Amino acid sequence: MLTRRDFLKVTAIGGAFASIGSMNEAKAAVKPVLPDEAFAYESGRKIPLIAETDLVVVGGSARAVAAAVAAAKSGCRVFLVCDLPYLGEEICASHLYEREKGEELRTALSRRIFQSASIPTPMTVKKVLEDALIDNGVKFLYSSYATNVLVDQAGEAAGVVIANRSGREAIRCKAIIDATHEATVAGFLDAERTPFKPGEQDFDFTVVGNAPKQAKEIIGTHPWKKELQVGSARYPVTRYTFRFPMRDNSYAALQEVEQRIRTSLWDADQVDSSDRLWYIPRQNIICKAHCEALGGSLRSLPLDAFAPKSVARIWILGPEAGLSRELAARVMRPVPAMWLGELIGEQVADVVGKLSLSRDAVVKKVVAQASAYGTVGEHLQPLRPLLGRGWVDSPASALPVLGQYDVVVMGGGVAGASAGISAARQGAKTLVLEYLHGLGGLGTLGMIGVYWDGFRGGYTATLDKGVLAMAPSDHPRRPKEEGRFPADWKMEWLRKELLDVGGELWFGAMGCGALSEGGQVKGLVVATPQGRGVVLSKIVIDSTGSADIAIAAGAGYEYTGKNTIAVQGAGTGKWAPGDYYNNNDWLFVDDTDVLDVSRAFVQAKNKSAGQFDLVKIPQTRERRR
């Protein structure tokens, strides 16, 4: 799209054509000035600084926690940023609960998780990892994506910018451990990578309760040695390995594969499944050293195999380190990776002790001749007055355009998913974005699976009838009482219906800004595990629950206060396979305050100690309108 402003930029150099001998030369001269439609212009701004620390660990895996704890024990001040609402993502999100033969429990952390012959529960994994951070003074936040990196005057890593439902915030530090799955933070620093080549990629995905499945893309079936026992119920668990051709390494391509896998495996007996795919990326960061095989124990791996060759003050603790793909698959499994994390945490802490903190760091800009699609609006305020540490400059930059649609729905609760289904049914090119890994929001993932009041005709009746029709009337999981539905059935009906009518769906996407021009919203800014980008759309439907996108675009709003003194109670309840209703009311929480949300998940683990797991979303209502 060539805007009037862009046209003036081009015609301003028109006088130069007189001195250019050919049209090809003229085109070559103009090309650098023409805007790149793959990027959206973002004006300069200031990002609130919420913390200064020695080391930032980005990622919520068990290996990330092991590194953070080891560094803290070595004297570092450490801040960990977790993008999910829980820790142990490779174990809990990808269902890597089983130890493989030969995996020795070399660390105290791994022994606390895998201390017995039985499979650890998700609650055990999450609580052990969380307690390890708290007991060692490691600060952390849940539900926060890294979106940018801070650099000092030499261009070296000096901090990160994160996005969550509170907005965006900066954390200043001396060094970074990038424990993300695809070395996202190293990518922000333009660390050199091996080139991506289209080709086949293997993915693992686990389901609980299902009958065995077959599909042409399945190349391996791995049943658990023991069934999963929850109370008196027993469930078969199977990990499947799929092989798909990958045209590119975009988040859209990854989500397309995930949705195809979910569709091929689901049946009405399923009570749980992976939140995330497990895979070893085809690419890796080019590090100072490269290891093809393990010459002995993990101690034999040099720190340089985790240090990017082209950038400083950052280490890669993930599958994209300087390892062969076969070695990465072996050492990034939870048990060995916790030992590796401990070793790297100790070594990095020793290096960090010799570094100084840069107080003039700025946000690294993305250099591109970006298109002027509109103004990027977002929430940029300190999390709390007492946490304010000043501001960090973010110069004018560019955001990648992730897609263009007729309708984009931000938020996949029952309302948002239904809006997406309706738009797609009318022939609109539709994308539904959801941060969690299922649709239905509080009505499914929040375990509020029973109607209280309201009109049950119209589309509600269509939805209810469709959910119950997913299995025979005598299916043992079908509730006997009216108005009750298996949560996972409803999640799947919404997902399948959206895809069947031509809609697209991305899980793991968080709305963190709006793109608007002249009082009209033109798209939204989203954060994913791959970073931050823009999705352009003719229509944006804000189904976040607290008007996150509308407020970012500049809409006025009211917040809980003197005009609305009564504050509805909230909860964060237990969950086990097969549950659909575990409503509770024992706390107050503002779901737009990431500190409040993180605190709620910590408190809930103590309140629900001994339970199988927790819900992944606080049971609350909006605090602003």
mmCIF file of C-alpha atoms in Angstrom, residues 6 26 43 49 65 67 88 190 194 196 210 251 257-258 271 281 384 399 406 414 435 457 472 475 504 567 587 589:
data_model
loop_
_atom_site.group_PDB
_atom_site.id
_atom_site.type_symbol
_atom_site.label_atom_id
_atom_site.label_comp_id
_atom_site.label_asym_id
_atom_site.label_seq_id
_atom_site.Cartn_x
_atom_site.Cartn_y
_atom_site.Cartn_z
ATOM 1 C CA ASP A 6 5.067 7.579 0.929
ATOM 2 C CA ALA A 26 15.881 4.736 -11.959
ATOM 3 C CA SER A 43 6.726 5.822 16.229
ATOM 4 C CA LEU A 49 11.236 0.408 33.492
ATOM 5 C CA VAL A 65 14.269 -22.432 36.330
ATOM 6 C CA ALA A 67 19.584 -21.917 35.369
ATOM 7 C CA GLY A 88 7.689 -26.358 33.411
ATOM 8 C CA ASP A 190 19.990 -10.280 14.963
ATOM 9 C CA THR A 194 21.693 -21.219 9.941
ATOM 10 C CA PHE A 196 15.813 -21.938 7.052
ATOM 11 C CA ASN A 210 -8.181 -41.399 23.410
ATOM 12 C CA TYR A 251 3.938 -18.595 13.513
ATOM 13 C CA VAL A 257 0.205 -27.682 11.736
ATOM 14 C CA GLU A 258 -0.947 -27.650 15.360
ATOM 15 C CA VAL A 271 -9.752 -35.700 28.617
ATOM 16 C CA PRO A 281 13.731 -26.539 15.199
ATOM 17 C CA ARG A 384 2.719 -0.180 40.291
ATOM 18 C CA LEU A 399 6.795 -4.212 13.310
ATOM 19 C CA ASP A 406 -11.345 -9.107 6.860
ATOM 20 C CA VAL A 414 -17.262 -18.452 24.079
ATOM 21 C CA TYR A 435 -3.564 -16.636 24.361
ATOM 22 C CA GLY A 457 -32.278 -20.032 22.734
ATOM 23 C CA PRO A 472 -23.685 -40.823 21.662
ATOM 24 C CA HIS A 475 -21.472 -41.859 26.432
ATOM 25 C CA GLU A 504 -8.149 -19.552 11.040
ATOM 26 C CA VAL A 567 -15.938 -5.829 43.571
ATOM 27 C CA LEU A 587 -9.726 -13.942 46.339
ATOM 28 C CA VAL A 589 -7.826 -10.272 41.354
#
